[in-house]
Short mmCIF file of C-alpha atoms in Angstrom, two decimals:
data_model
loop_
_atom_site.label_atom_id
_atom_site.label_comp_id
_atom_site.label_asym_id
_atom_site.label_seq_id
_atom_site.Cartn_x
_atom_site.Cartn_y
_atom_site.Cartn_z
CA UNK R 1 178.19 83.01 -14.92
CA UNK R 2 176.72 85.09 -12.05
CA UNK R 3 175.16 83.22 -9.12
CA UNK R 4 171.94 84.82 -7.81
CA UNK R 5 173.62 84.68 -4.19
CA UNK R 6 175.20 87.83 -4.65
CA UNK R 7 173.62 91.13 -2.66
CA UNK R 8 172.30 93.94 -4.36
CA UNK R 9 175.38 96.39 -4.12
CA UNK R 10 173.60 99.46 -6.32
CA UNK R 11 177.15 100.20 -8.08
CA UNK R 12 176.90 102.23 -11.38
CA UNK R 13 178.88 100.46 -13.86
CA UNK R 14 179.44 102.13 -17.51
CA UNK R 15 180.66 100.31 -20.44
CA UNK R 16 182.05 101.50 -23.32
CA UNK R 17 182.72 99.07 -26.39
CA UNK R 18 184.79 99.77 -29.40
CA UNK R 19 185.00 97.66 -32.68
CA UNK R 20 182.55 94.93 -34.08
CA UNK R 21 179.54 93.00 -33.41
CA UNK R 22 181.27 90.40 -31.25
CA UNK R 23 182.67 92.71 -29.25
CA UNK R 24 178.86 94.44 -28.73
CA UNK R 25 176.98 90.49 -27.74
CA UNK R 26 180.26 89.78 -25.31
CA UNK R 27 179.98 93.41 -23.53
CA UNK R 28 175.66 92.90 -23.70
CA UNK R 29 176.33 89.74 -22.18
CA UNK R 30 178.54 91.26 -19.05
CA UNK R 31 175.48 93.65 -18.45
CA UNK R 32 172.87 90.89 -18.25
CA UNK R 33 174.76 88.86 -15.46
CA UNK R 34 176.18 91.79 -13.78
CA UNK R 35 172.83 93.45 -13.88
CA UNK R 36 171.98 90.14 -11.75
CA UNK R 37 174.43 91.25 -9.08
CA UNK R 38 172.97 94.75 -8.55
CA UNK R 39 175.37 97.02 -11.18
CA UNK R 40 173.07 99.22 -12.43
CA UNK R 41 174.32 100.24 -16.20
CA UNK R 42 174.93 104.48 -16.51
CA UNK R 43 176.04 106.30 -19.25
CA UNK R 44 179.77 106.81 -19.59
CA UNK R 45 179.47 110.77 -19.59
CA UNK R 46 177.95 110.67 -16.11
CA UNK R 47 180.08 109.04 -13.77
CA UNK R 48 180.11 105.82 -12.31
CA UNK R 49 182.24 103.15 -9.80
CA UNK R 50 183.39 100.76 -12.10
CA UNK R 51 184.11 101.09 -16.03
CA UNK R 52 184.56 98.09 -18.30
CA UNK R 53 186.29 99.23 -21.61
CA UNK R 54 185.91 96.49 -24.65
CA UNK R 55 188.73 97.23 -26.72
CA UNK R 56 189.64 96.69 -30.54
CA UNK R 57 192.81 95.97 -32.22
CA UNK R 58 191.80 96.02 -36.03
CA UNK R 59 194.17 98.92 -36.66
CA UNK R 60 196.27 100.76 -35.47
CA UNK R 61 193.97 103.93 -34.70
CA UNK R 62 191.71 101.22 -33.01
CA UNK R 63 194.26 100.52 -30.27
CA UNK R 64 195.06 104.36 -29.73
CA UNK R 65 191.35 104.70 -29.42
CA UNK R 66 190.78 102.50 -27.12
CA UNK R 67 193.90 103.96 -24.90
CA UNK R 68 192.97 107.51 -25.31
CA UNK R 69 189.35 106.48 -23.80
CA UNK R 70 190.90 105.24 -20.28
CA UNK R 71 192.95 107.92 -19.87
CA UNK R 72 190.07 109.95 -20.43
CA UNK R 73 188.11 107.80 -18.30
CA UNK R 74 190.34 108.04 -15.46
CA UNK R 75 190.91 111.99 -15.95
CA UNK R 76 187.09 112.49 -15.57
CA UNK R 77 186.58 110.01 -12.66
CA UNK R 78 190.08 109.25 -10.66
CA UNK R 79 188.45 107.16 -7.93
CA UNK R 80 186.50 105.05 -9.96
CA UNK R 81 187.63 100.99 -11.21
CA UNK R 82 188.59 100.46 -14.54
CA UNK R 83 188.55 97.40 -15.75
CA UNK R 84 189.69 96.22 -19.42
CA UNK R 85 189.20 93.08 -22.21
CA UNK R 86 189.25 92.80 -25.95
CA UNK R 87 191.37 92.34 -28.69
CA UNK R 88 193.86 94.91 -27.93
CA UNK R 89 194.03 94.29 -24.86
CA UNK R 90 194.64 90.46 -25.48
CA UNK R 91 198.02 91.95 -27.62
CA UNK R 92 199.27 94.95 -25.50
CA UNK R 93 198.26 93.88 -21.62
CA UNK R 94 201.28 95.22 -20.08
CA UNK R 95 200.09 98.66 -22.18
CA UNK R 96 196.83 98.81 -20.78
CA UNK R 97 198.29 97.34 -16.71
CA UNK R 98 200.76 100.83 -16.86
CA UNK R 99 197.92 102.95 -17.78
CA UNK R 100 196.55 104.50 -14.30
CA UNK R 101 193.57 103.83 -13.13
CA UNK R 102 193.00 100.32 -14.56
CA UNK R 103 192.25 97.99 -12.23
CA UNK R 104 192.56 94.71 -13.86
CA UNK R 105 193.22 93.28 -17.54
CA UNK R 106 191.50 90.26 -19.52
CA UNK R 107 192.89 88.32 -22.35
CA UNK R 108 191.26 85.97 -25.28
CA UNK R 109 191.08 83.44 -22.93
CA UNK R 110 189.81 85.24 -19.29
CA UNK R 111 186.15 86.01 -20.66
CA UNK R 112 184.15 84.03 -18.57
CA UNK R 113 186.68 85.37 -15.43
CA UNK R 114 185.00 89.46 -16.25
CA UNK R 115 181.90 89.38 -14.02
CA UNK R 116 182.99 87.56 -11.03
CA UNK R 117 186.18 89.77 -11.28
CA UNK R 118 184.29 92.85 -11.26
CA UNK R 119 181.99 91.33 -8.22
CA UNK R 120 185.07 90.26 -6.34
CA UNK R 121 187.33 93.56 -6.10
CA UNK R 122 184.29 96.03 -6.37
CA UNK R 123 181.71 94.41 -4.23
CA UNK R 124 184.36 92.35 -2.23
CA UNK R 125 181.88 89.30 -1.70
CA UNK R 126 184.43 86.79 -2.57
CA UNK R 127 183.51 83.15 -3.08
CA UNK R 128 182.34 83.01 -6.98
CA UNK R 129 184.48 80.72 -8.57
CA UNK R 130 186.13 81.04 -12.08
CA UNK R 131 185.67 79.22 -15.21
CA UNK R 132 188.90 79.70 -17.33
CA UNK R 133 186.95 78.54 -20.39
CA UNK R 134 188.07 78.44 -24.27
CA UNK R 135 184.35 80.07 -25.28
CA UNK R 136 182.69 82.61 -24.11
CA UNK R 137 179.28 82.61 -25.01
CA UNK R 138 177.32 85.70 -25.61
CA UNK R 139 174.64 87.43 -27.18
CA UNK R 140 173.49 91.03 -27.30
CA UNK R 141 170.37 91.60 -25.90
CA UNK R 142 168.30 95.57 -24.80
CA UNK R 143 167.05 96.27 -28.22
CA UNK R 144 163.64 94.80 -29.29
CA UNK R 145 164.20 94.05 -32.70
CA UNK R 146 167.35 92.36 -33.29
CA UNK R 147 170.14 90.03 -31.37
CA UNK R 148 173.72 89.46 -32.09
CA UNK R 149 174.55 86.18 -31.32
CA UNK R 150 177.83 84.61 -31.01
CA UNK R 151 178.48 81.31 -32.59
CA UNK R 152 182.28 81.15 -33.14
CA UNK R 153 185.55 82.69 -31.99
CA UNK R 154 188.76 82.66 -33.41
CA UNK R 155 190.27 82.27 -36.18
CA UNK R 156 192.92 79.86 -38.12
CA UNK R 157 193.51 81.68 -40.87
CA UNK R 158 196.47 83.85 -40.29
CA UNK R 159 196.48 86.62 -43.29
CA UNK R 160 199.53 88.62 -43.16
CA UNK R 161 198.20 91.32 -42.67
CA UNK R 162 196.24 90.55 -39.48
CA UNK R 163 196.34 90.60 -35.81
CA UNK R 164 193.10 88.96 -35.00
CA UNK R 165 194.25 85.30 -34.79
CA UNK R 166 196.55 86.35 -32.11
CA UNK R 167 194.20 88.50 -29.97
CA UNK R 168 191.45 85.97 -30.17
CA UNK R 169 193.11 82.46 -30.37
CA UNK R 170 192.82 79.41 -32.63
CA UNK R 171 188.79 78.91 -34.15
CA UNK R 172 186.46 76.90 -31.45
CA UNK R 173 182.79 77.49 -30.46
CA UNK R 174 180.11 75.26 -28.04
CA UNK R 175 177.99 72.64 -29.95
CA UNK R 176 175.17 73.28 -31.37
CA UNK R 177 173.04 71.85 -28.51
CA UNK R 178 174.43 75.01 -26.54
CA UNK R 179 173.02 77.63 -29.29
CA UNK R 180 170.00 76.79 -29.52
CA UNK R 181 169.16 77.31 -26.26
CA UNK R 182 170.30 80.72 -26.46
CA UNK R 183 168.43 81.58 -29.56
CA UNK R 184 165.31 80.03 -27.71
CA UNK R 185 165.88 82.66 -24.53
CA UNK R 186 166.13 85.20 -27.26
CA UNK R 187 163.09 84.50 -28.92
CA UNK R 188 161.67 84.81 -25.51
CA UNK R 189 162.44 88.43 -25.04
CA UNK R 190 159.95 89.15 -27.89
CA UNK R 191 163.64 89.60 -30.61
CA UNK R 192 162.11 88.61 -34.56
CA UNK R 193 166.14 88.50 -35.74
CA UNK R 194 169.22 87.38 -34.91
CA UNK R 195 172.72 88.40 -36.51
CA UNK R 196 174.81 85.57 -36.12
CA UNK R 197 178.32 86.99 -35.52
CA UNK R 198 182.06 85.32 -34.64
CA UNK R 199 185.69 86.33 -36.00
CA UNK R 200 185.67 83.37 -38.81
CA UNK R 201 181.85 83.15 -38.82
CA UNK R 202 181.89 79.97 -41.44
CA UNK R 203 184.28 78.20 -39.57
CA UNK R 204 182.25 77.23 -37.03
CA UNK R 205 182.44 73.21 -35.77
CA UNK R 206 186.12 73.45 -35.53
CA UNK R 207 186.20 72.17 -31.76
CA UNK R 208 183.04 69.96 -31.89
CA UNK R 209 182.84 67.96 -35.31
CA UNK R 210 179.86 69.72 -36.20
CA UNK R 211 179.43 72.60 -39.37
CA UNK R 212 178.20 76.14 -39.76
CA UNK R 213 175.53 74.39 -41.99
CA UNK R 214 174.19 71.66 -39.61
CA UNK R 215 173.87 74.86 -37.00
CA UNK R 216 171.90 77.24 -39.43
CA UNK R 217 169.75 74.36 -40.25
CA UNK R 218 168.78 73.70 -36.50
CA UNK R 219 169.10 77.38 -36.08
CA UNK R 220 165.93 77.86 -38.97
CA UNK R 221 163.60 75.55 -36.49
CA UNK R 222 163.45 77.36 -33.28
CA UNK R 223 160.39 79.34 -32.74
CA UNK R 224 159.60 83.03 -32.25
CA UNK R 225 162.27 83.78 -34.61
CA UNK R 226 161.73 84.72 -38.08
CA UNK R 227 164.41 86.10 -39.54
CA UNK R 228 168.42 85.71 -39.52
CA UNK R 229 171.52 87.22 -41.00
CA UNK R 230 175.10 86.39 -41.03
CA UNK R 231 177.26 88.83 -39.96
CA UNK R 232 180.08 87.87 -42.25
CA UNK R 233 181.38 84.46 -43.70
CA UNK R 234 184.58 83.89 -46.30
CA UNK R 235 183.74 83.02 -49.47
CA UNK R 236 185.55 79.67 -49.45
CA UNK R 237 182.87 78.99 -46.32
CA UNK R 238 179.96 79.49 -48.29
CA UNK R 239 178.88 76.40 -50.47
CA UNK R 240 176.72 76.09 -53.03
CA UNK R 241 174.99 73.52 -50.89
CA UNK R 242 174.27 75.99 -48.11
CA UNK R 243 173.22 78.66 -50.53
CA UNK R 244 170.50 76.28 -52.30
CA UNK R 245 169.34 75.50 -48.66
CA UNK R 246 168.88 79.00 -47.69
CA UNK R 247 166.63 80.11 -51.20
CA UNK R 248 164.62 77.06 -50.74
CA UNK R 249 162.07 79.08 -48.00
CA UNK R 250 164.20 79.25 -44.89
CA UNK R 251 164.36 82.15 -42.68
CA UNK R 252 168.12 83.43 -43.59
CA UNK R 253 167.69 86.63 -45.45
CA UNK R 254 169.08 87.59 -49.32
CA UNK R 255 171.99 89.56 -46.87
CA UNK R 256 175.66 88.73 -47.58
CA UNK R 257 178.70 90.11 -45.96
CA UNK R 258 181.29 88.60 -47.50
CA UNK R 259 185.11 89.84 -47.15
CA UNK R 260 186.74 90.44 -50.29
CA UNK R 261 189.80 92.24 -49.56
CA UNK R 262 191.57 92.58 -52.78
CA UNK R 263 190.44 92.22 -56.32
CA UNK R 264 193.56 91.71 -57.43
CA UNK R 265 195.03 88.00 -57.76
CA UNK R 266 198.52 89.28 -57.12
CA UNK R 267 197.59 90.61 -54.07
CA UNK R 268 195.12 88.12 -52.88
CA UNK R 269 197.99 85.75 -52.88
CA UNK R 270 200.10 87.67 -50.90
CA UNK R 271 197.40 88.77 -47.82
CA UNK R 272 197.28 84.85 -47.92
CA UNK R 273 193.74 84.49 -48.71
CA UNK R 274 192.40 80.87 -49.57
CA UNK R 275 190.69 82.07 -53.06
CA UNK R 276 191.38 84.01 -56.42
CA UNK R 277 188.70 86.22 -57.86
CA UNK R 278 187.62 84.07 -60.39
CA UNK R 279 186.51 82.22 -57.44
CA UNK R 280 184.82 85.04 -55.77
CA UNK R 281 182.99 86.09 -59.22
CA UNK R 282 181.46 82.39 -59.29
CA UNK R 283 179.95 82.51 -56.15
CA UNK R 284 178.45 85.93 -56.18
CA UNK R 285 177.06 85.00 -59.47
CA UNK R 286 175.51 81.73 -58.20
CA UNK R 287 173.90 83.52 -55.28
CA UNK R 288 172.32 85.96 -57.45
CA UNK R 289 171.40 83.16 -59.71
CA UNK R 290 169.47 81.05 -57.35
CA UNK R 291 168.24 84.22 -55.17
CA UNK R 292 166.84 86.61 -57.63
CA UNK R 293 163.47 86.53 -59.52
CA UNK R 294 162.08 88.70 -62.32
CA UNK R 295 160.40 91.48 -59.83
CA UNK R 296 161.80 90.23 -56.91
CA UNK R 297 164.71 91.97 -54.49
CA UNK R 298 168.03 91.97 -55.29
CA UNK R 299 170.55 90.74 -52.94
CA UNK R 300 172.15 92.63 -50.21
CA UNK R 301 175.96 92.43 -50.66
CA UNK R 302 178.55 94.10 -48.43
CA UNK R 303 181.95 93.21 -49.26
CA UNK R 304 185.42 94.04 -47.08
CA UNK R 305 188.34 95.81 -49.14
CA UNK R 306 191.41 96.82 -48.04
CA UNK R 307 193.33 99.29 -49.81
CA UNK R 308 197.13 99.98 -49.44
CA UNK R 309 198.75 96.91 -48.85
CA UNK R 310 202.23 96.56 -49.03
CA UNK R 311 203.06 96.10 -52.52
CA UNK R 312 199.87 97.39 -54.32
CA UNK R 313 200.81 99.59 -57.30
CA UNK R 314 198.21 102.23 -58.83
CA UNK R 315 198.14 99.52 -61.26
CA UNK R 316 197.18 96.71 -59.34
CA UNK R 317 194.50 98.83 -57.24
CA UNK R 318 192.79 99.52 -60.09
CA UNK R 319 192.35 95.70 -60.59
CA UNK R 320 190.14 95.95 -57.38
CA UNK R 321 188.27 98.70 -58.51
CA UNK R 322 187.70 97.22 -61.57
CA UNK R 323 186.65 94.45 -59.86
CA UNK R 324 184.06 95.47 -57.98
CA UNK R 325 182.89 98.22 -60.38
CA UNK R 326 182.01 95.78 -63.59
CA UNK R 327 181.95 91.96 -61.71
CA UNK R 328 180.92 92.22 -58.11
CA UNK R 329 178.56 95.55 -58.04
CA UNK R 330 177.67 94.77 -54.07
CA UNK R 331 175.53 97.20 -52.69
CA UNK R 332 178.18 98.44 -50.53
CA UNK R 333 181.67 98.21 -50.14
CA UNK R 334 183.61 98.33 -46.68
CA UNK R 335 186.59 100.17 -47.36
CA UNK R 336 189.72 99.71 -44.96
CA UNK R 337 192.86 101.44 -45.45
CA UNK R 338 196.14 98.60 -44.40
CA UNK R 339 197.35 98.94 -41.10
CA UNK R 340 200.61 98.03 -40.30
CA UNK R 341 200.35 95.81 -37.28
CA UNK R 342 203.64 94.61 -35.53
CA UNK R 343 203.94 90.95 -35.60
CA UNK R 344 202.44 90.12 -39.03
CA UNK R 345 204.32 89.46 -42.23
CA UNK R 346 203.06 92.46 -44.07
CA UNK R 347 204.45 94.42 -41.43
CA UNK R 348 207.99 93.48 -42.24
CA UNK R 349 207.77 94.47 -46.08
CA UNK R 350 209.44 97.28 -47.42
CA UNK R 351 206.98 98.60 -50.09
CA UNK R 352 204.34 99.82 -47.64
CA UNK R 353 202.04 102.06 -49.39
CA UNK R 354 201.84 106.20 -48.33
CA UNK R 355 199.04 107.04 -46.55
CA UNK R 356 198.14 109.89 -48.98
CA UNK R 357 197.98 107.16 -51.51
CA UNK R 358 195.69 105.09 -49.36
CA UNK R 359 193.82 107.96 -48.84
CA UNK R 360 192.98 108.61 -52.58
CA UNK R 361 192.40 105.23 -53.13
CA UNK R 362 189.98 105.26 -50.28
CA UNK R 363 187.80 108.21 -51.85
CA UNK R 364 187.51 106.55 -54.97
CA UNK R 365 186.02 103.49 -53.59
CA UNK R 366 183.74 105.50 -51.22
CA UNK R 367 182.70 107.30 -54.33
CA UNK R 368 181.74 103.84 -55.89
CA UNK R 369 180.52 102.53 -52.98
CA UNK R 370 177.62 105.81 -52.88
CA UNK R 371 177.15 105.22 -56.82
CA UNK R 372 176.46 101.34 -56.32
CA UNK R 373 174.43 101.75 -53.58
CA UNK R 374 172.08 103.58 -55.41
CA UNK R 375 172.12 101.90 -58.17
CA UNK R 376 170.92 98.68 -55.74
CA UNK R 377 167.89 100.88 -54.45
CA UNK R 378 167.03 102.29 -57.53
CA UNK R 379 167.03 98.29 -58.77
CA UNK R 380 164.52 97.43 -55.53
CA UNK R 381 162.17 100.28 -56.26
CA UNK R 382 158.68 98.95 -56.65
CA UNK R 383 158.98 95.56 -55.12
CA UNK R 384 157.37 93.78 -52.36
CA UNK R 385 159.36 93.30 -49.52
CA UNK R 386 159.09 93.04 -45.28
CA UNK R 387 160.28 95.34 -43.13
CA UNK R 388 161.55 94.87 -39.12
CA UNK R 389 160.46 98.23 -37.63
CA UNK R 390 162.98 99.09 -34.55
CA UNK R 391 161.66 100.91 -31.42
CA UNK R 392 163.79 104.27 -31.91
CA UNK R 393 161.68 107.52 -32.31
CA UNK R 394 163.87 109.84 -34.92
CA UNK R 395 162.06 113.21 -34.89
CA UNK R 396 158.81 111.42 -35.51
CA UNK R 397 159.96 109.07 -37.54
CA UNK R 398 160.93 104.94 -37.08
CA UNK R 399 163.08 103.30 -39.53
CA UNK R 400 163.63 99.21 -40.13
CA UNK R 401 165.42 97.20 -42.50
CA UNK R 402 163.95 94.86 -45.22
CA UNK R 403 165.31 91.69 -45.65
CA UNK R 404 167.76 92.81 -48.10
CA UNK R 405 168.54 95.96 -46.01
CA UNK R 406 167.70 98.69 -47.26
CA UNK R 407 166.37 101.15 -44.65
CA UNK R 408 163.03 102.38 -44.64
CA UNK R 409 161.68 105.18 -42.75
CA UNK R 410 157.92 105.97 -41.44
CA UNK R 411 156.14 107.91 -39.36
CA UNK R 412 156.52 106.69 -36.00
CA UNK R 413 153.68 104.15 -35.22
CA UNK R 414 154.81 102.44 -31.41
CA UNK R 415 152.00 99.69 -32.44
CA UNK R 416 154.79 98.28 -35.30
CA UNK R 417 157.87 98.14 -32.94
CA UNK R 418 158.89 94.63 -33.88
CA UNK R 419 156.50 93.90 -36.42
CA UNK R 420 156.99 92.38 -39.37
CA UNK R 421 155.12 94.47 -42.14
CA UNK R 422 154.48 94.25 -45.97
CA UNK R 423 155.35 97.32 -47.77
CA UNK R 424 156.82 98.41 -51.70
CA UNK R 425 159.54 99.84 -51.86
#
């Protein structure tokens, strides 16, 4: 990371970040340390000397997006330094090298090489060596409410229909002893929750020997913090073991995000995914089960769908909605249409879906997501829960999210910014 030796230089640096939470604590984490070196952070609208674009690969509109923006970029401010990282452009670097304007690109791998790149060709100070590490560690910080903080990276998986493994290499994190230190400086910045994020979240201890339970368990003890969520973990990831420890009175919140993808067996099997959905019913049952008392909240559960892979029939999609309609009921669905990405297996099929079908089918599970979701708040109305009130004035109004997240709205009160408060809902 940044040395303090560097001078103040007063360049305006904009960054613009597309895709998920990962991407948001890795691009939070280049504004700390080259906020140390005198970048002050401006809007992207209003101009600035250097640009640092975080790109995304998940489809295929995600890696035209993320194009589009640096041409744009460059249109808008020609003599200004672009410089690039992400997913996509981990995949397509000699894309991103041949756009004009771009200065220099990272991969997976050249994280920790970012900030002293920047410092180096924009400030021209020279001498700040580089760290070609495996991990880059990061967490988001500028909000007072809530910190995503990365715990894992990569991912061993390899479904067929995804490009992720390749953009972010094999699954590896820092021990655990390296964490907690950075939930600690968290807590210090006044932040009551943390959103524990990575690409294979559950998979963490890959590189070290250790396990995504041992590090939730230390995780629970440090001070200052009193509430955490997971961003997403695979249901093969998350025991029975781990959900018994987290309803006996820890701080981990009744909030799952749990990828489902298909609720279809036949196509399960084909994405490559490591369970069938008699598996998947058992363990959302066994949560509920051991989370939910007469009067109490129900649990929080966003589950990952795609819709449109190669192969699935009217038939067979209607297996998923099934699915999720009269077994799973989450409280929201996150609905994906397949995107063919070069380099995967499901690319190479023949029986790729139309995108007016995968449109259709994407209605009618945004139609069941709205219809679920209310049935979940209707289901929560009248019980006690706590709510994390965020700092944001909305036309004289704050909102915050219980601990099964639902958001709640209030008049806007600056003395409960970050508090913790009882209400009904």
């Amino acid at each position: 990371m940044v040395k303090n030796h560097f001078i103040q230089m007063n360049k305006k640096i904009a960054y613009i970040t597309l895709g998920c939470k990962l991407n948001y604590a890795e691009t939070s984490t280049y504004e700390r340390e080259l906020a140390k070196a005198g970048f002050e952070a401006v809007p992207w609208s209003k101009g600035a000397d250097v640009f640092l674009v975080n790109t995304c690969t998940v489809t295929e509109h995600s890696d035209k997006k993320s194009r589009n923006i640096i041409r744009k970029l460059h249109r808008q401010n020609p003599d200004a330094k672009i410089f690039v990282t992400g997913c996509s452009a981990q995949l397509r670097r000699a894309d991103y090298e041949a756009i004009e304007g771009v200065e220099r690109v990272f991969g997976a791998t050249e994280k920790s090489m970012v900030v002293p790149a920047i410092i180096d060709k924009v400030c021209q100070s020279g001498g700040c060596g580089h760290d070609l590490g495996t991990f880059f560690p990061a967490y988001s910080s500028g909000e007072r409410t809530r910190s995503f903080l990365k715990v894992q990276d990569g991912c061993d998986y390899k479904c067929h229909y995804c490009t992720v493994p390749y953009a972010r290499g094999e699954s590896r994190n820092i021990p655990i002893a390296d964490i907690i230190p950075q939930a600690e400086a968290i807590a210090a910045e006044g932040i009551r929750e943390i959103v524990l994020t990575g690409v294979n979240t559950g998979d963490f201890g890959k590189s070290t020997g250790e396990t995504f339970f041992e590090l939730i368990k230390q995780l629970d003890k440090v001070e200052g913090i009193e509430r955490y969520r997971i961003s997403s973990i695979e249901p093969n990831l998350l025991t029975e073991e781990m959900i018994d420890w987290i309803v006996s009175g820890t701080k981990f919140l009744p909030h799952y995000h749990i990828p489902l993808q298909s609720g279809c067996d036949t196509i399960l099997k084909e994405m490559g995914r490591r369970y069938d959905t008699a598996a998947f019913a058992r363990k959302i049952q066994y949560i509920r089960e051991k989370t939910e008392v007469p009067g109490g909240p129900k649990v929080f559960f966003g589950i990952d769908v795609i819709v449109g892979f190669p192969g699935e029939t009217d038939e067979l999609f209607m297996e998923t909605y099934n699915f999720l309609k009269d077994v799973v009921r989450p409280s929201f669905i996150h609905i994906f249409p397949y995107s063919r990405r070069a380099g995967t297996p499901a690319a190479e099929r023949k029986d790729q879906v139309q995108d007016s079908i995968k449109t259709r089918r994407v209605q009618m599970l945004e139609e069941l997501s709205a219809q679920l979701h209310e049935e979940f708040l209707e289901a929560n109305k009248g019980v006690a829960e706590k709510v994390l009130f965020e700092s944001t004035d909305r036309q004289g109004m704050m909102e915050g999210y219980t601990g099964n997240y639902i958001r709640i709205s209030r008049p806007y009160n600056p003395e409960l910014i970050g508090k913790i408060v009882d209400i009904i809902i």
